[in-house]
Amino acid sequence: MKWQALFFALVTAAFCLGPGTAAPEQSLREAAWSSGILIGAAVRPAQLSEAAYASTLAREFNMVEPEDALKWEVVHPEPQTFDFSQADQVVDFASRHGMKVRGHTLVWHRQNPKWLTEGKFTSRELAEILETHIKTVVTHYRGKIFAWDVVNEASDEVHAGQLRSTIWRDQPGIALDTGRELRASNRDANEKARSGPEARSAQRDYAYIEQSFRWAHEADPQALLFYNEGADTEMVNAKSDAIYAMVRDFRQRGVPIDGVGLQMHISNLHADVASISTNIKRFTALGVQVHFTEMDVSLAVDANGNASPEDLQRQAEIYRQIAAVCLANHGCAAIQTWGFTDKYSWIGSHSKHTRGAALLFDQNYRAKPAYWALRNELEAGRR
Ligand code: XIL
């Protein structure tokens, strides 16, 4: 029996490694390569020691992004302490497997350490802290992280078109190089972008974002710098209008911005592909690229985390549509999912485990219909 098993293993290996690899041994990453798109996944460093996690990741993806390991609370736990150990594991893994790394994120209002949020710093102190943070982290990964989400989710979720009130913007906000302090303002950013004095006022509102991009660019002039946003800004609406106005203004004034990240967390089994496509077109017309940065399609699940077969098929169709819309727009350069196995996904813990099954592989690393839909689309849609 033993020699038969050995013979079978050898034949299988030869088949897998041989030229013109047959379809089942192909991977998402090969399909993505032939269509000229990066295919990425958000990664948890602690899981890299799990064989199935590591082998699936390396086989199927050509880009990774630490899911939480580069957020302030992890990377900058004390005022004078930077801890790169977790993110370094992801970067090392990527370099061993020929993968690119996206960095997430330098400026956000969430997952910040208490020393920062409760520190009662003045604007000037806060500006120094932010500059040091951005420059230290970006410099550490210079030449290793090719693209950064410099600022994440700055838009107000309730008041479309306005900026969110955060420690960086107005609580107390960072002091600017010009000496101006950022002020809280509730006026519509679009309106402000239209006329002279109002345009200047809009620039002041967005100044902390502008300054963050400038600091990141100083630390690594080669890195691509992204503004990343979710919550419906994937489509054309008042929120994405405001981001569009900001990016246009930045490009006109030479602020170093290279891309817009559209998160693509989909929770209603519907994707307005026409609107997403129009949105991508207008951003790329400004000369920036678009990455889909955090895609998942969450489903209602039972107590074991399982979704219905019908929903899994509908989910597959959404992954297919999103791949198609990216392939159809040349400036859309990457599709990244927020995790890759349903075993580890933020959806469960963030929905009291009523939702889940959002990713391409099931809890046992088996490819789901969504995987095949995405892969077939990438294979068919060479560009
Ligand atoms: C999520 C992570 O997946 C979780 O592990 C963490 O507990 C909370 O943050 N938008 C973002 C991501 O930009 O950083 C968030 O990630 C998901 C929503």
Short mmCIF file of C-alpha atoms and ligand atoms in Angstrom, two decimals:
data_model
loop_
_atom_site.label_atom_id
_atom_site.label_comp_id
_atom_site.label_asym_id
_atom_site.label_seq_id
_atom_site.Cartn_x
_atom_site.Cartn_y
_atom_site.Cartn_z
CA MET A 1 0.00 0.00 0.00
CA LYS A 2 2.82 2.32 0.93
CA TRP A 3 4.47 2.42 -2.51
CA GLN A 4 1.07 3.03 -4.11
CA ALA A 5 0.55 6.08 -1.91
CA LEU A 6 4.04 7.31 -2.74
CA PHE A 7 3.46 6.83 -6.47
CA PHE A 8 0.18 8.72 -6.25
CA ALA A 9 1.85 11.57 -4.36
CA LEU A 10 4.62 11.83 -6.97
CA VAL A 11 2.17 11.88 -9.86
CA THR A 12 0.11 14.54 -8.10
CA ALA A 13 3.19 16.68 -7.40
CA ALA A 14 4.36 16.39 -11.01
CA PHE A 15 0.90 17.39 -12.17
CA CYS A 16 0.85 20.43 -9.85
CA LEU A 17 4.29 21.63 -10.76
CA GLY A 18 4.17 20.86 -14.46
CA PRO A 19 3.88 23.46 -17.18
CA GLY A 20 0.42 24.75 -18.06
CA THR A 21 -0.82 24.00 -14.59
CA ALA A 22 -4.35 22.63 -14.76
CA ALA A 23 -7.22 24.72 -13.45
CA PRO A 24 -7.67 23.19 -9.97
CA GLU A 25 -4.04 23.93 -9.05
CA GLN A 26 -4.22 27.51 -10.25
CA SER A 27 -4.69 30.16 -7.64
CA LEU A 28 -6.36 33.51 -7.26
CA ARG A 29 -2.95 35.10 -7.28
CA GLU A 30 -2.09 33.61 -10.68
CA ALA A 31 -5.43 34.74 -12.06
CA ALA A 32 -4.83 38.21 -10.65
CA TRP A 33 -1.36 38.30 -12.14
CA SER A 34 -2.64 37.60 -15.63
CA SER A 35 -5.24 40.33 -15.30
CA GLY A 36 -2.75 42.85 -13.89
CA ILE A 37 -4.52 43.39 -10.59
CA LEU A 38 -3.21 43.00 -7.07
CA ILE A 39 -5.20 40.61 -4.91
CA GLY A 40 -4.75 41.10 -1.19
CA ALA A 41 -6.00 40.08 2.22
CA ALA A 42 -5.92 41.64 5.67
CA VAL A 43 -3.79 39.50 7.96
CA ARG A 44 -3.54 38.68 11.68
CA PRO A 45 0.11 37.98 12.57
CA ALA A 46 -0.79 35.53 15.35
CA GLN A 47 -2.36 33.23 12.78
CA LEU A 48 0.71 33.04 10.53
CA SER A 49 1.98 30.05 12.54
CA GLU A 50 -1.14 28.08 11.58
CA ALA A 51 -0.11 25.95 8.60
CA ALA A 52 -3.40 26.14 6.69
CA TYR A 53 -3.65 29.89 7.23
CA ALA A 54 -0.11 30.53 6.02
CA SER A 55 -0.23 28.18 3.04
CA THR A 56 -3.61 29.47 1.81
CA LEU A 57 -2.47 33.07 2.15
CA ALA A 58 0.80 32.51 0.31
CA ARG A 59 -0.80 30.44 -2.44
CA GLU A 60 -3.75 32.70 -3.19
CA PHE A 61 -2.69 36.31 -2.61
CA ASN A 62 0.06 38.62 -3.82
CA MET A 63 -0.60 41.40 -1.32
CA VAL A 64 -1.18 41.58 2.44
CA GLU A 65 -2.13 44.26 4.92
CA PRO A 66 -1.92 43.96 8.71
CA GLU A 67 -5.54 44.04 9.91
CA ASP A 68 -4.77 45.68 13.26
CA ALA A 69 -1.00 45.45 13.76
CA LEU A 70 -0.20 48.93 12.45
CA LYS A 71 -2.91 50.73 14.38
CA TRP A 72 -1.74 53.15 17.05
CA GLU A 73 -2.74 51.00 20.04
CA VAL A 74 -0.51 48.19 18.79
CA VAL A 75 2.40 50.01 17.20
CA HIS A 76 2.65 52.98 19.58
CA PRO A 77 1.47 51.62 22.96
CA GLU A 78 3.34 54.16 25.12
CA PRO A 79 4.38 57.73 24.33
CA GLN A 80 8.03 56.79 23.80
CA THR A 81 7.55 53.18 22.69
CA PHE A 82 7.05 51.85 19.19
CA ASP A 83 6.38 48.13 18.86
CA PHE A 84 6.82 46.85 15.33
CA SER A 85 7.05 43.17 16.27
CA GLN A 86 3.58 42.17 15.02
CA ALA A 87 3.62 44.13 11.78
CA ASP A 88 7.19 42.98 11.09
CA GLN A 89 5.93 39.39 11.03
CA VAL A 90 3.50 40.28 8.26
CA VAL A 91 6.16 42.17 6.31
CA ASP A 92 8.64 39.25 6.68
CA PHE A 93 5.98 36.78 5.54
CA ALA A 94 5.27 38.96 2.52
CA SER A 95 8.90 39.23 1.54
CA ARG A 96 9.37 35.46 1.83
CA HIS A 97 6.39 34.88 -0.46
CA GLY A 98 6.84 37.66 -2.99
CA MET A 99 3.87 39.70 -1.80
CA LYS A 100 3.36 43.43 -1.62
CA VAL A 101 2.35 45.09 1.66
CA ARG A 102 -0.22 47.83 2.22
CA GLY A 103 0.02 49.81 5.47
CA HIS A 104 -3.09 50.57 7.52
CA THR A 105 -3.40 53.16 9.03
CA LEU A 106 -1.55 56.29 10.21
CA VAL A 107 -4.39 58.61 11.21
CA TRP A 108 -7.69 57.33 12.53
CA HIS A 109 -10.10 58.12 15.35
CA ARG A 110 -10.35 54.52 16.54
CA GLN A 111 -7.99 51.98 18.15
CA ASN A 112 -5.87 54.74 19.63
CA PRO A 113 -4.07 54.18 22.96
CA LYS A 114 -5.38 55.81 26.14
CA TRP A 115 -2.18 57.77 26.67
CA LEU A 116 -3.06 59.60 23.46
CA THR A 117 -6.82 60.01 23.77
CA GLU A 118 -6.77 60.91 27.45
CA GLY A 119 -3.50 62.83 27.41
CA LYS A 120 -5.06 66.31 27.27
CA PHE A 121 -2.42 67.53 24.83
CA THR A 122 -2.40 70.98 23.30
CA SER A 123 -2.78 71.29 19.53
CA ARG A 124 0.91 71.95 19.18
CA GLU A 125 1.88 68.92 21.25
CA LEU A 126 -0.56 66.78 19.31
CA ALA A 127 0.94 67.91 16.01
CA GLU A 128 4.39 66.92 17.22
CA ILE A 129 3.12 63.55 18.38
CA LEU A 130 1.41 62.90 15.05
CA GLU A 131 4.40 64.00 13.00
CA THR A 132 6.72 61.76 15.03
CA HIS A 133 4.31 58.85 14.74
CA ILE A 134 3.86 59.12 10.98
CA LYS A 135 7.54 59.64 10.27
CA THR A 136 8.74 56.88 12.63
CA VAL A 137 6.32 54.27 11.31
CA VAL A 138 6.68 55.15 7.62
CA THR A 139 10.48 55.32 7.91
CA HIS A 140 10.61 51.91 9.62
CA TYR A 141 8.86 50.40 6.59
CA ARG A 142 10.46 52.52 3.88
CA GLY A 143 10.90 50.36 0.79
CA LYS A 144 8.86 47.55 2.37
CA ILE A 145 5.36 48.99 2.49
CA PHE A 146 4.47 50.20 -1.00
CA ALA A 147 1.17 51.92 -0.15
CA TRP A 148 -0.21 53.54 2.98
CA ASP A 149 -3.72 54.36 4.13
CA VAL A 150 -2.52 57.67 5.51
CA VAL A 151 -5.90 58.81 6.79
CA ASN A 152 -8.80 56.47 7.46
CA GLU A 153 -12.52 57.27 7.73
CA ALA A 154 -12.31 61.04 8.23
CA SER A 155 -15.85 61.57 6.94
CA ASP A 156 -18.73 62.09 9.31
CA GLU A 157 -21.07 59.12 9.08
CA VAL A 158 -24.23 61.06 9.93
CA HIS A 159 -23.69 64.45 8.28
CA ALA A 160 -22.80 63.53 4.73
CA GLY A 161 -20.11 65.72 3.21
CA GLN A 162 -18.69 66.89 6.53
CA LEU A 163 -15.62 65.80 8.39
CA ARG A 164 -15.91 63.78 11.57
CA SER A 165 -15.01 65.47 14.83
CA THR A 166 -11.85 63.74 16.07
CA ILE A 167 -8.80 64.29 18.23
CA TRP A 168 -6.86 65.09 15.03
CA ARG A 169 -9.32 67.50 13.49
CA ASP A 170 -10.85 69.53 16.31
CA GLN A 171 -10.57 67.79 19.70
CA PRO A 172 -8.34 69.79 19.96
CA GLY A 173 -6.99 69.21 16.43
CA ILE A 174 -3.38 69.51 15.39
CA ALA A 175 -1.70 72.87 15.05
CA LEU A 176 -0.59 73.56 11.52
CA ASP A 177 2.77 74.63 10.18
CA THR A 178 1.23 77.98 9.39
CA GLY A 179 0.40 78.45 13.04
CA ARG A 180 -3.32 78.28 12.42
CA GLU A 181 -5.34 76.10 14.70
CA LEU A 182 -7.95 73.80 13.23
CA ARG A 183 -11.43 74.90 14.10
CA ALA A 184 -14.60 72.87 14.44
CA SER A 185 -16.90 73.61 11.56
CA ASN A 186 -20.17 72.10 10.50
CA ARG A 187 -20.45 73.67 7.10
CA ASP A 188 -20.78 71.53 4.03
CA ALA A 189 -17.36 70.81 2.52
CA ASN A 190 -18.73 70.82 -1.01
CA GLU A 191 -20.17 74.26 -0.69
CA LYS A 192 -16.96 75.51 0.79
CA ALA A 193 -14.98 74.11 -2.11
CA ARG A 194 -16.92 76.25 -4.61
CA SER A 195 -15.97 79.86 -3.87
CA GLY A 196 -12.87 81.81 -2.88
CA PRO A 197 -12.96 82.45 0.87
CA GLU A 198 -15.04 79.35 1.39
CA ALA A 199 -12.52 77.25 -0.52
CA ARG A 200 -9.85 78.53 1.83
CA SER A 201 -12.00 77.61 4.78
CA ALA A 202 -12.50 74.11 3.35
CA GLN A 203 -8.74 73.83 2.98
CA ARG A 204 -8.40 74.74 6.63
CA ASP A 205 -10.87 72.02 7.60
CA TYR A 206 -8.97 69.47 5.59
CA ALA A 207 -5.59 70.80 6.67
CA TYR A 208 -4.87 68.03 9.17
CA ILE A 209 -5.36 65.50 6.38
CA GLU A 210 -3.14 67.48 4.02
CA GLN A 211 -0.44 67.77 6.67
CA SER A 212 -0.53 64.03 7.35
CA PHE A 213 0.04 63.28 3.67
CA ARG A 214 2.95 65.72 3.57
CA TRP A 215 4.62 64.13 6.60
CA ALA A 216 4.17 60.61 5.18
CA HIS A 217 5.62 61.73 1.85
CA GLU A 218 8.66 63.25 3.56
CA ALA A 219 9.32 59.94 5.31
CA ASP A 220 9.02 57.82 2.16
CA PRO A 221 8.75 59.70 -1.13
CA GLN A 222 8.32 56.40 -3.04
CA ALA A 223 5.32 55.11 -1.10
CA LEU A 224 1.86 55.48 -2.61
CA LEU A 225 -0.31 57.48 -0.25
CA PHE A 226 -4.03 56.71 0.03
CA TYR A 227 -7.06 58.22 1.64
CA ASN A 228 -9.22 55.28 2.80
CA GLU A 229 -12.96 55.40 3.41
CA GLY A 230 -15.97 53.15 3.79
CA ALA A 231 -19.64 53.49 4.67
CA ASP A 232 -21.17 54.08 1.24
CA THR A 233 -18.41 56.23 -0.23
CA GLU A 234 -17.87 53.44 -2.73
CA MET A 235 -20.85 54.93 -4.59
CA VAL A 236 -21.50 58.44 -5.91
CA ASN A 237 -23.23 60.39 -3.15
CA ALA A 238 -22.75 63.45 -0.93
CA LYS A 239 -20.02 61.71 1.10
CA SER A 240 -17.94 60.63 -1.85
CA ASP A 241 -18.58 64.05 -3.47
CA ALA A 242 -16.77 65.66 -0.54
CA ILE A 243 -13.87 63.20 -0.77
CA TYR A 244 -13.71 63.84 -4.50
CA ALA A 245 -13.53 67.61 -3.86
CA MET A 246 -10.73 67.04 -1.34
CA VAL A 247 -8.69 64.82 -3.68
CA ARG A 248 -9.17 67.25 -6.58
CA ASP A 249 -8.03 70.14 -4.40
CA PHE A 250 -5.01 68.13 -3.17
CA ARG A 251 -4.02 67.20 -6.72
CA GLN A 252 -4.38 70.78 -7.93
CA ARG A 253 -2.19 72.10 -5.14
CA GLY A 254 0.42 69.33 -5.31
CA VAL A 255 -0.44 67.66 -2.01
CA PRO A 256 1.10 64.16 -2.33
CA ILE A 257 -1.91 61.86 -2.66
CA ASP A 258 -1.74 58.84 -4.98
CA GLY A 259 -4.88 56.89 -4.32
CA VAL A 260 -8.27 56.41 -2.80
CA GLY A 261 -9.12 53.25 -0.89
CA LEU A 262 -12.75 52.18 -1.06
CA GLN A 263 -13.38 49.73 1.76
CA MET A 264 -16.23 47.70 0.21
CA HIS A 265 -17.76 46.17 3.32
CA ILE A 266 -21.05 44.92 1.86
CA SER A 267 -23.76 43.82 4.27
CA ASN A 268 -26.99 43.87 2.26
CA LEU A 269 -26.19 41.46 -0.58
CA HIS A 270 -26.36 44.30 -3.04
CA ALA A 271 -23.70 46.23 -4.96
CA ASP A 272 -24.63 49.30 -6.99
CA VAL A 273 -22.03 48.55 -9.63
CA ALA A 274 -23.04 51.36 -11.98
CA SER A 275 -22.51 53.94 -9.28
CA ILE A 276 -19.27 52.33 -8.06
CA SER A 277 -17.98 52.37 -11.62
CA THR A 278 -18.84 56.06 -12.10
CA ASN A 279 -17.15 56.83 -8.79
CA ILE A 280 -13.95 55.01 -9.76
CA LYS A 281 -13.90 56.81 -13.11
CA ARG A 282 -14.11 60.25 -11.59
CA PHE A 283 -11.36 59.51 -9.05
CA THR A 284 -9.01 57.97 -11.59
CA ALA A 285 -9.63 60.93 -13.93
CA LEU A 286 -7.89 63.02 -11.24
CA GLY A 287 -4.77 60.89 -11.71
CA VAL A 288 -5.10 58.80 -8.57
CA GLN A 289 -5.55 55.05 -8.42
CA VAL A 290 -8.30 53.19 -6.63
CA HIS A 291 -7.86 50.15 -4.39
CA PHE A 292 -10.75 48.14 -2.98
CA THR A 293 -9.23 47.79 0.45
CA GLU A 294 -11.48 45.88 2.86
CA MET A 295 -13.96 43.83 0.90
CA ASP A 296 -16.27 41.40 2.64
CA VAL A 297 -19.85 40.41 1.99
CA SER A 298 -21.43 39.47 5.29
CA LEU A 299 -24.36 37.07 5.53
CA ALA A 300 -26.86 36.05 8.17
CA VAL A 301 -25.47 32.94 9.88
CA ASP A 302 -26.69 30.20 12.25
CA ALA A 303 -25.13 29.39 15.62
CA ASN A 304 -22.32 27.48 13.88
CA GLY A 305 -21.50 30.43 11.65
CA ASN A 306 -23.04 28.82 8.57
CA ALA A 307 -24.96 30.75 5.92
CA SER A 308 -27.64 29.35 3.58
CA PRO A 309 -26.56 27.92 0.20
CA GLU A 310 -28.73 30.54 -1.54
CA ASP A 311 -26.97 33.40 0.23
CA LEU A 312 -23.58 31.89 -0.57
CA GLN A 313 -24.52 31.95 -4.26
CA ARG A 314 -25.74 35.55 -4.06
CA GLN A 315 -22.54 36.45 -2.26
CA ALA A 316 -20.53 34.85 -5.06
CA GLU A 317 -22.34 37.00 -7.61
CA ILE A 318 -21.41 40.13 -5.66
CA TYR A 319 -17.73 39.17 -5.56
CA ARG A 320 -17.95 38.57 -9.32
CA GLN A 321 -19.58 41.95 -9.95
CA ILE A 322 -17.02 43.81 -7.83
CA ALA A 323 -14.13 42.09 -9.63
CA ALA A 324 -15.73 43.00 -12.96
CA VAL A 325 -16.13 46.65 -12.04
CA CYS A 326 -12.47 46.86 -10.98
CA LEU A 327 -11.27 45.11 -14.13
CA ALA A 328 -13.30 47.46 -16.30
CA ASN A 329 -11.60 50.53 -14.83
CA HIS A 330 -7.89 50.79 -15.54
CA GLY A 331 -7.12 52.91 -12.50
CA CYS A 332 -8.53 50.21 -10.21
CA ALA A 333 -5.32 48.47 -9.25
CA ALA A 334 -6.14 46.19 -6.32
CA ILE A 335 -8.86 44.11 -4.74
CA GLN A 336 -8.26 43.23 -1.11
CA THR A 337 -10.53 41.27 1.23
CA TRP A 338 -10.74 41.93 4.97
CA GLY A 339 -9.32 38.57 6.03
CA PHE A 340 -9.71 35.54 3.77
CA THR A 341 -11.08 32.70 5.90
CA ASP A 342 -14.42 32.79 7.72
CA LYS A 343 -12.50 31.35 10.66
CA TYR A 344 -11.09 34.82 11.36
CA SER A 345 -13.18 37.83 10.48
CA TRP A 346 -14.17 40.95 12.32
CA ILE A 347 -17.81 40.49 11.23
CA GLY A 348 -18.60 37.85 13.86
CA SER A 349 -17.48 39.72 16.94
CA HIS A 350 -18.85 43.01 15.59
CA SER A 351 -22.37 41.58 14.99
CA LYS A 352 -22.78 39.44 18.12
CA HIS A 353 -22.17 36.47 15.81
CA THR A 354 -25.46 36.93 13.96
CA ARG A 355 -23.57 37.61 10.76
CA GLY A 356 -20.44 36.17 9.17
CA ALA A 357 -19.35 33.88 6.35
CA ALA A 358 -18.20 37.04 4.57
CA LEU A 359 -14.99 35.88 2.94
CA LEU A 360 -13.66 33.64 0.16
CA PHE A 361 -12.73 30.55 2.21
CA ASP A 362 -14.86 28.79 4.80
CA GLN A 363 -13.77 28.05 8.36
CA ASN A 364 -11.88 24.98 7.12
CA TYR A 365 -10.07 26.86 4.35
CA ARG A 366 -12.25 25.36 1.64
CA ALA A 367 -12.85 27.65 -1.32
CA LYS A 368 -16.44 28.96 -1.34
CA PRO A 369 -18.58 29.84 -4.37
CA ALA A 370 -17.37 33.44 -3.85
CA TYR A 371 -13.79 32.28 -4.40
CA TRP A 372 -14.64 30.62 -7.71
CA ALA A 373 -16.70 33.57 -8.87
CA LEU A 374 -13.88 36.01 -8.16
CA ARG A 375 -11.24 33.76 -9.68
CA ASN A 376 -13.23 33.02 -12.83
CA GLU A 377 -13.83 36.72 -13.32
CA LEU A 378 -10.14 37.52 -12.88
CA GLU A 379 -9.18 34.75 -15.30
CA ALA A 380 -11.69 35.88 -17.90
CA GLY A 381 -11.07 39.58 -17.53
CA ARG A 382 -7.46 40.02 -18.60
CA ARG A 383 -6.73 43.59 -19.47
C1 XIL B 1 -11.39 46.25 12.29
C2 XIL B 1 -10.61 44.97 12.57
O1 XIL B 1 -10.92 44.03 11.56
C3 XIL B 1 -10.96 44.41 13.93
O2 XIL B 1 -10.09 43.33 14.24
C4 XIL B 1 -10.86 45.49 14.99
O3 XIL B 1 -11.36 44.97 16.21
C5 XIL B 1 -11.65 46.71 14.61
O4 XIL B 1 -11.22 47.18 13.34
N1 XIL B 1 -12.73 49.79 8.84
C6 XIL B 1 -11.37 49.79 8.97
C7 XIL B 1 -10.67 48.67 9.64
O5 XIL B 1 -10.72 50.68 8.40
O6 XIL B 1 -9.49 49.08 10.28
C8 XIL B 1 -11.58 47.98 10.62
O7 XIL B 1 -10.89 46.83 11.10
C9 XIL B 1 -12.89 47.61 9.98
C10 XIL B 1 -13.61 48.83 9.48
#
